[in-house]
Amino acid sequence: MLQLKEKNYLQHNLQLHYEEIKSFKKKSSFLKSSCYSQIKTELNHILNGLEWDNTLSAKNESTKEIRIVSWNIERGKQLDGIVNYFRENPELSKADVVLVIECDNGMGRTSNRNVARELAESIGMNYCFAPSYLVLGKGALGETNHTDENTTSLHGTAILSKFPIGFAKSVDVPPVKEVFHSSEKRLGCKKGLIAQIQLGNKTIGLGAIHVDLSSDAIDRAEQLNAVINEIPATDIQLIGGDFNCSTFNLRTKWGLFKQIVQKYFTVGFNGAIENYMTPEKIFDKPMFDALLNKGFDFNSFNNREKGTIYFDINDLLHSEKTKKFVPPFFMRYLERKLRPWNGCVPLKIDWFAGKGGLVIKSDTIERPTHQNSLLSDHNPIYIDLKLN
């Protein structure tokens, strides 16, 4: 792992080549081009690099208990509201460590802000940011209605801490698709972020992960294992983030249809809904078996009564995304079958798991808002951990 000194910022001039990179239809053609030959050193330096600032908080005194938060903040689109929420919410304002999933850095869809840095500076925490992608477009479905051109054009994961971050590294996870050919054209791959912090005489090894949305159950287990295997052998080990254990694989329409049929004949519609909150039982069992095999507990580290995201057929964006995968007759079927839930069902896809320490409290903050605006499509989760 890399020892983190005072600060290091990721900066590049790759924006001079964005249009040329986007002009290649196939990644193989790009990799053979003079354009790639010209920029590959800088590109690899950025995609495999880390940004950090260890000067924002000097807290290093011994403590017996810490609060750790994990939140997929949906790119940081509502960054000002998120900052205020961390300052004002009675639960998040007590955070000592935050795993921040989905951080933009120089993306037009988030006004070209450095989300991890601004959040850390605003709430007085040190931070480390690991980019997963150099994003070549405006964004995904529902994110392209803006006129700002990307600058740094990075997207990734961050860890914030009131305590100095001693060491860190990014971890490639096994890819499940080539994102250069996706609707949101990118270079890079999903990465986990590992960090180590010292609290008095205790060391904590942290892993933050954002599992690929297009993964199946085996893919998810492999991506999780890749990050767990890199967490250092510290007194306390913790992994958290967006596990994307939706019980579905969204890679292809045909594959999704087969999964729907399988669920219908094995657990039924109501059973499929129930499994959204208990993915470890059947459809995402490999992922949670991987945790148990490594000695990680997940039950006491999570509130099992509250979802962390919602499938809401009444939401226009959810509806549009669903229509990309299913035919009109099935949309009508879904609308009818979801009426007992008023069209909205919870899923538990954001998790903590760990070993060492004692969990005093674990909870989920449902539908966080600021000035009547929903701050993210995910709910934040947190744990209070006693350092034995």
Coordinates of C-alpha atoms in Angstrom, one line a residue:
M1 CA 0.0 0.0 0.0
L2 CA 1.0 3.6 -0.6
Q3 CA 1.9 5.7 2.5
L4 CA -0.1 8.9 2.3
K5 CA 1.9 12.0 3.2
E6 CA 0.3 15.5 3.3
K7 CA -1.6 15.8 0.0
N8 CA -1.6 14.7 -3.6
Y9 CA -4.1 15.9 -6.3
L10 CA -4.8 14.2 -9.6
Q11 CA -4.4 16.5 -12.6
H12 CA -4.0 15.8 -16.3
N13 CA -4.3 17.2 -19.8
L14 CA -6.2 14.3 -21.3
Q15 CA -9.2 16.6 -22.1
L16 CA -7.2 17.7 -25.2
H17 CA -7.8 14.2 -26.6
Y18 CA -11.4 13.5 -25.5
E19 CA -13.0 14.0 -28.9
E20 CA -10.4 11.9 -30.7
I21 CA -10.8 9.1 -28.1
K22 CA -14.6 9.2 -28.5
S23 CA -14.3 8.9 -32.3
F24 CA -13.0 5.3 -32.0
K25 CA -15.9 2.8 -32.2
K26 CA -13.9 -0.1 -30.8
K27 CA -11.4 -0.1 -27.9
S28 CA -9.1 -2.4 -29.9
S29 CA -8.8 0.2 -32.6
F30 CA -8.0 2.9 -29.9
L31 CA -5.3 0.8 -28.3
K32 CA -3.6 0.4 -31.7
S33 CA -3.7 4.1 -32.4
S34 CA -1.1 6.8 -32.3
C35 CA -3.5 8.7 -30.0
Y36 CA -3.2 5.9 -27.4
S37 CA 0.6 5.7 -27.8
Q38 CA 0.8 9.4 -27.1
I39 CA -1.3 9.5 -23.9
K40 CA -1.0 6.0 -22.4
T41 CA 1.6 6.9 -19.8
E42 CA -0.6 9.8 -18.5
L43 CA -3.8 7.8 -18.8
N44 CA -2.4 4.9 -16.8
H45 CA -1.0 7.3 -14.2
I46 CA -4.4 8.8 -13.7
L47 CA -6.5 5.6 -13.8
N48 CA -4.2 3.8 -11.4
G49 CA -3.6 6.9 -9.2
L50 CA -4.8 8.1 -5.9
E51 CA -5.8 11.6 -4.8
W52 CA -5.7 12.5 -1.1
D53 CA -5.4 15.3 1.5
N54 CA -4.3 14.3 5.0
T55 CA -4.2 17.9 6.3
L56 CA -7.9 18.5 6.8
S57 CA -8.2 16.9 10.2
A58 CA -5.5 16.2 12.8
K59 CA -7.6 14.1 15.2
N60 CA -5.4 11.2 16.4
E61 CA -6.4 10.7 20.1
S62 CA -7.4 7.3 21.3
T63 CA -11.1 6.5 21.2
K64 CA -13.2 3.6 22.4
E65 CA -16.0 3.9 19.8
I66 CA -16.3 5.2 16.2
R67 CA -19.1 5.8 13.8
I68 CA -18.6 4.7 10.2
V69 CA -21.0 5.7 7.4
S70 CA -21.3 4.3 3.9
W71 CA -23.4 6.3 1.3
N72 CA -23.7 6.0 -2.5
I73 CA -24.3 9.7 -3.1
E74 CA -25.3 9.3 -6.8
R75 CA -22.3 11.1 -8.3
G76 CA -22.7 14.0 -5.9
K77 CA -25.4 15.7 -7.9
Q78 CA -26.8 17.2 -4.8
L79 CA -23.5 18.0 -3.2
D80 CA -24.5 21.2 -1.4
G81 CA -27.5 19.5 0.2
I82 CA -25.3 16.5 1.1
V83 CA -22.8 18.8 2.8
N84 CA -25.6 20.4 4.8
Y85 CA -27.0 17.0 5.7
F86 CA -23.7 15.9 7.1
R87 CA -23.5 19.0 9.2
E88 CA -27.1 19.1 10.4
N89 CA -28.3 15.5 10.6
P90 CA -27.9 14.2 14.2
E91 CA -26.7 10.8 13.0
L92 CA -24.4 11.8 10.1
S93 CA -22.9 14.7 12.0
K94 CA -21.3 12.2 14.4
A95 CA -19.5 10.3 11.6
D96 CA -15.8 9.6 12.1
V97 CA -15.2 7.7 8.8
V98 CA -17.3 7.8 5.6
L99 CA -17.1 5.5 2.6
V100 CA -18.4 7.6 -0.3
I101 CA -19.6 5.6 -3.3
E102 CA -20.1 7.3 -6.7
C103 CA -17.9 10.4 -6.6
D104 CA -17.5 12.6 -9.6
N105 CA -14.3 14.7 -10.2
G106 CA -14.6 17.2 -13.0
M107 CA -17.8 15.9 -14.6
G108 CA -20.2 18.3 -16.3
R109 CA -23.2 16.5 -14.8
T110 CA -22.0 17.7 -11.3
S111 CA -20.8 21.1 -12.4
N112 CA -17.2 19.9 -12.7
R113 CA -16.8 19.8 -9.0
N114 CA -14.3 17.6 -7.1
V115 CA -17.0 15.9 -5.0
A116 CA -14.7 14.0 -2.6
R117 CA -12.5 17.0 -2.0
E118 CA -15.3 19.5 -1.5
L119 CA -17.2 17.1 0.8
A120 CA -14.1 16.4 2.9
E121 CA -13.1 20.1 3.2
S122 CA -16.6 21.1 4.1
I123 CA -17.0 18.6 7.0
G124 CA -13.4 18.6 8.2
M125 CA -12.2 15.2 7.2
N126 CA -9.1 13.8 5.5
Y127 CA -9.9 12.0 2.2
C128 CA -8.5 9.6 -0.3
F129 CA -10.1 9.2 -3.8
A130 CA -9.5 6.4 -6.3
P131 CA -10.8 6.9 -9.9
S132 CA -12.4 4.0 -11.6
Y133 CA -13.2 5.7 -14.9
L134 CA -12.2 8.4 -17.3
V135 CA -15.7 9.2 -18.5
L136 CA -16.0 10.3 -22.2
G137 CA -19.6 11.3 -22.3
K138 CA -22.1 13.5 -20.5
G139 CA -23.5 10.7 -18.3
A140 CA -25.9 7.9 -18.2
L141 CA -29.7 7.9 -18.9
G142 CA -31.2 11.0 -17.2
E143 CA -27.9 12.7 -16.8
T144 CA -27.2 14.3 -20.2
N145 CA -29.5 17.3 -20.1
H146 CA -26.7 19.8 -19.4
T147 CA -24.3 21.9 -21.4
D148 CA -21.1 21.7 -19.2
E149 CA -18.2 19.9 -20.9
N150 CA -16.2 17.5 -18.6
T151 CA -12.9 18.7 -17.4
T152 CA -11.0 16.1 -15.2
S153 CA -13.7 13.7 -16.2
L154 CA -13.1 11.1 -13.4
H155 CA -15.5 9.0 -11.5
G156 CA -14.7 6.7 -8.5
T157 CA -14.8 6.0 -4.8
A158 CA -13.6 7.9 -1.7
I159 CA -12.9 7.3 1.9
L160 CA -13.1 10.2 4.4
S161 CA -11.7 10.1 7.9
K162 CA -11.3 12.4 10.9
F163 CA -8.2 10.4 11.6
P164 CA -5.1 10.5 9.4
I165 CA -5.2 7.9 6.6
G166 CA -1.9 6.1 6.9
F167 CA -1.9 3.9 3.8
A168 CA -4.2 3.3 0.8
K169 CA -4.4 1.6 -2.5
S170 CA -6.9 1.0 -5.3
V171 CA -7.9 -2.5 -6.3
D172 CA -9.0 -3.6 -9.8
V173 CA -12.0 -5.9 -9.6
P174 CA -12.7 -8.5 -12.3
P175 CA -14.5 -6.7 -15.1
V176 CA -17.9 -8.0 -16.4
K177 CA -18.2 -5.8 -19.5
E178 CA -16.2 -3.5 -21.7
V179 CA -17.3 0.0 -20.7
F180 CA -15.7 1.6 -23.8
H181 CA -18.6 0.1 -25.8
S182 CA -21.4 1.0 -23.3
S183 CA -23.9 3.8 -23.7
E184 CA -21.8 5.8 -21.2
K185 CA -18.5 5.5 -22.9
R186 CA -15.5 5.2 -20.5
L187 CA -12.0 4.1 -20.1
G188 CA -11.0 2.1 -17.0
C189 CA -12.6 -0.4 -14.8
K190 CA -14.4 -0.7 -11.4
K191 CA -12.0 -0.3 -8.5
G192 CA -12.2 -0.9 -4.8
L193 CA -10.4 1.4 -2.4
I194 CA -8.4 0.2 0.6
A195 CA -7.3 2.4 3.5
Q196 CA -5.7 1.9 6.8
I197 CA -6.1 4.2 9.8
Q198 CA -4.7 4.2 13.3
L199 CA -6.8 4.9 16.4
G200 CA -4.6 4.9 19.4
N201 CA -3.3 1.3 19.7
K202 CA -5.8 -0.1 17.2
T203 CA -5.5 -0.3 13.4
I204 CA -8.5 -0.4 11.2
G205 CA -8.4 -1.8 7.6
L206 CA -11.2 -0.4 5.4
G207 CA -12.5 -1.5 2.0
A208 CA -14.9 0.5 0.0
I209 CA -16.6 -1.2 -3.0
H210 CA -19.1 -0.4 -5.7
V211 CA -20.0 -3.7 -7.3
D212 CA -20.8 -3.6 -11.1
L213 CA -24.5 -3.2 -11.9
S214 CA -24.1 -5.6 -14.8
S215 CA -22.8 -8.4 -12.7
D216 CA -24.4 -11.8 -11.9
A217 CA -24.2 -13.5 -8.5
I218 CA -20.8 -15.1 -9.2
D219 CA -19.4 -11.9 -10.6
R220 CA -20.5 -10.0 -7.5
A221 CA -18.8 -12.6 -5.2
E222 CA -15.6 -12.4 -7.3
Q223 CA -15.5 -8.6 -7.2
L224 CA -16.1 -8.6 -3.4
N225 CA -13.4 -11.2 -2.9
A226 CA -10.9 -9.1 -4.9
V227 CA -11.3 -6.2 -2.4
I228 CA -11.5 -8.3 0.8
N229 CA -8.3 -10.0 -0.1
E230 CA -6.5 -6.7 -0.2
I231 CA -7.7 -5.4 3.2
P232 CA -4.6 -5.5 5.5
A233 CA -4.5 -7.8 8.5
T234 CA -5.4 -5.1 11.0
D235 CA -7.0 -5.3 14.4
I236 CA -10.4 -4.5 12.8
Q237 CA -11.3 -5.2 9.2
L238 CA -14.4 -3.6 7.6
I239 CA -15.8 -3.6 4.1
G240 CA -18.8 -1.5 3.0
G241 CA -20.4 0.1 0.0
D242 CA -22.9 -0.6 -2.8
F243 CA -22.9 -4.4 -3.3
N244 CA -25.6 -4.1 -6.1
C245 CA -27.0 -7.4 -4.9
S246 CA -30.4 -6.7 -6.6
T247 CA -30.8 -10.5 -7.2
F248 CA -30.8 -9.7 -10.9
N249 CA -28.2 -9.5 -13.6
L250 CA -28.9 -6.6 -15.9
R251 CA -26.3 -7.4 -18.6
T252 CA -28.8 -8.4 -21.3
K253 CA -32.6 -8.3 -21.9
W254 CA -32.7 -12.0 -22.7
G255 CA -30.8 -12.9 -19.5
L256 CA -33.1 -10.7 -17.4
F257 CA -36.1 -12.4 -18.9
K258 CA -34.8 -15.8 -18.0
Q259 CA -34.2 -14.7 -14.5
I260 CA -37.7 -13.3 -14.2
V261 CA -39.1 -16.7 -15.4
Q262 CA -36.9 -18.5 -13.0
K263 CA -38.0 -16.4 -10.0
Y264 CA -41.7 -16.8 -11.0
F265 CA -41.5 -20.6 -10.9
T266 CA -39.2 -20.9 -7.8
V267 CA -40.3 -18.3 -5.3
G268 CA -43.2 -16.5 -7.1
F269 CA -43.7 -12.8 -7.4
N270 CA -44.1 -12.1 -3.7
G271 CA -41.1 -14.3 -2.9
A272 CA -39.0 -12.3 -5.4
I273 CA -40.0 -9.1 -3.6
E274 CA -39.1 -10.6 -0.2
N275 CA -35.7 -11.7 -1.5
Y276 CA -34.8 -8.0 -2.3
M277 CA -34.3 -7.6 1.4
T278 CA -32.6 -11.0 2.0
P279 CA -30.4 -11.5 -1.0
E280 CA -28.1 -13.8 1.0
K281 CA -30.7 -16.5 1.1
I282 CA -31.0 -17.6 -2.5
F283 CA -30.1 -15.3 -5.4
D284 CA -26.9 -13.6 -4.1
K285 CA -25.8 -16.4 -1.7
P286 CA -22.3 -16.7 -3.3
M287 CA -21.5 -13.1 -2.3
F288 CA -22.5 -13.6 1.3
D289 CA -20.9 -17.0 1.5
A290 CA -17.7 -15.3 0.4
L291 CA -17.9 -13.0 3.4
L292 CA -18.6 -15.8 5.8
N293 CA -15.7 -17.8 4.4
K294 CA -13.4 -14.9 5.2
G295 CA -14.7 -14.7 8.7
F296 CA -16.7 -11.5 8.1
D297 CA -20.0 -10.9 9.9
F298 CA -22.7 -9.0 8.0
N299 CA -25.9 -9.6 10.1
S300 CA -24.9 -7.5 13.2
F301 CA -23.3 -4.9 10.9
N302 CA -26.6 -4.0 9.2
N303 CA -30.2 -2.9 10.0
R304 CA -32.2 -5.7 8.3
E305 CA -35.5 -4.0 8.4
K306 CA -34.8 -1.0 6.2
G307 CA -34.0 -0.9 2.5
T308 CA -31.2 1.2 1.1
I309 CA -32.8 1.9 -2.4
Y310 CA -36.2 1.6 -3.9
F311 CA -37.7 0.3 -7.1
D312 CA -40.5 2.7 -7.7
I313 CA -42.6 2.1 -10.8
N314 CA -44.2 5.5 -10.3
D315 CA -40.8 7.3 -10.7
L316 CA -40.4 8.5 -14.3
L317 CA -36.7 7.7 -14.5
H318 CA -37.2 4.2 -12.9
S319 CA -40.0 3.6 -15.4
E320 CA -37.8 4.7 -18.4
K321 CA -34.9 2.5 -17.3
T322 CA -37.2 -0.5 -16.8
K323 CA -38.7 0.0 -20.3
K324 CA -35.3 -0.5 -21.8
F325 CA -35.3 -4.1 -20.5
V326 CA -38.9 -5.3 -20.6
P327 CA -41.7 -5.2 -23.3
P328 CA -44.8 -3.0 -22.8
F329 CA -47.0 -5.9 -21.7
F330 CA -44.6 -6.8 -18.9
M331 CA -44.6 -3.1 -17.7
R332 CA -48.4 -3.3 -17.4
Y333 CA -48.0 -6.6 -15.5
L334 CA -45.5 -5.0 -13.1
E335 CA -47.8 -2.1 -12.5
R336 CA -50.6 -4.4 -11.6
K337 CA -48.6 -6.8 -9.4
L338 CA -46.9 -3.9 -7.5
R339 CA -50.2 -2.3 -6.4
P340 CA -50.1 -3.9 -2.9
W341 CA -46.8 -2.0 -2.4
N342 CA -48.2 1.2 -4.0
G343 CA -45.7 0.6 -6.9
C344 CA -42.6 0.9 -4.6
V345 CA -40.5 -1.8 -3.0
P346 CA -37.3 -1.6 -1.0
L347 CA -34.1 -3.4 -1.7
K348 CA -31.1 -3.9 0.6
I349 CA -28.1 -3.5 -1.7
D350 CA -25.8 -1.3 0.5
W351 CA -24.0 -3.3 3.2
F352 CA -21.3 -3.4 5.9
A353 CA -19.4 -6.5 6.9
G354 CA -16.5 -6.8 9.3
K355 CA -14.5 -8.7 11.8
G356 CA -13.0 -7.4 15.0
G357 CA -14.7 -4.8 17.2
L358 CA -18.2 -4.9 18.5
V359 CA -21.2 -3.4 16.8
I360 CA -23.1 -1.2 19.2
K361 CA -25.6 0.1 16.6
S362 CA -26.4 -0.3 12.9
D363 CA -29.0 1.7 11.1
T364 CA -30.2 3.1 7.8
I365 CA -31.4 6.7 7.3
E366 CA -34.4 6.6 5.0
R367 CA -34.9 9.0 2.1
P368 CA -32.5 11.8 3.2
T369 CA -33.6 15.2 1.9
H370 CA -32.5 18.8 2.1
Q371 CA -34.9 21.6 1.4
N372 CA -37.4 19.1 0.1
S373 CA -34.9 17.6 -2.4
L374 CA -34.0 13.9 -2.3
L375 CA -30.2 13.9 -1.9
S376 CA -29.5 10.5 -3.6
D377 CA -31.2 7.4 -4.9
H378 CA -29.5 5.5 -2.1
N379 CA -30.0 5.7 1.7
P380 CA -26.9 6.1 3.9
I381 CA -26.1 3.4 6.3
Y382 CA -23.9 3.6 9.5
I383 CA -22.5 1.6 12.3
D384 CA -21.2 2.4 15.8
L385 CA -18.2 0.2 16.4
K386 CA -16.7 -0.4 19.8
L387 CA -12.9 -1.0 19.6
N388 CA -12.4 -4.0 21.8

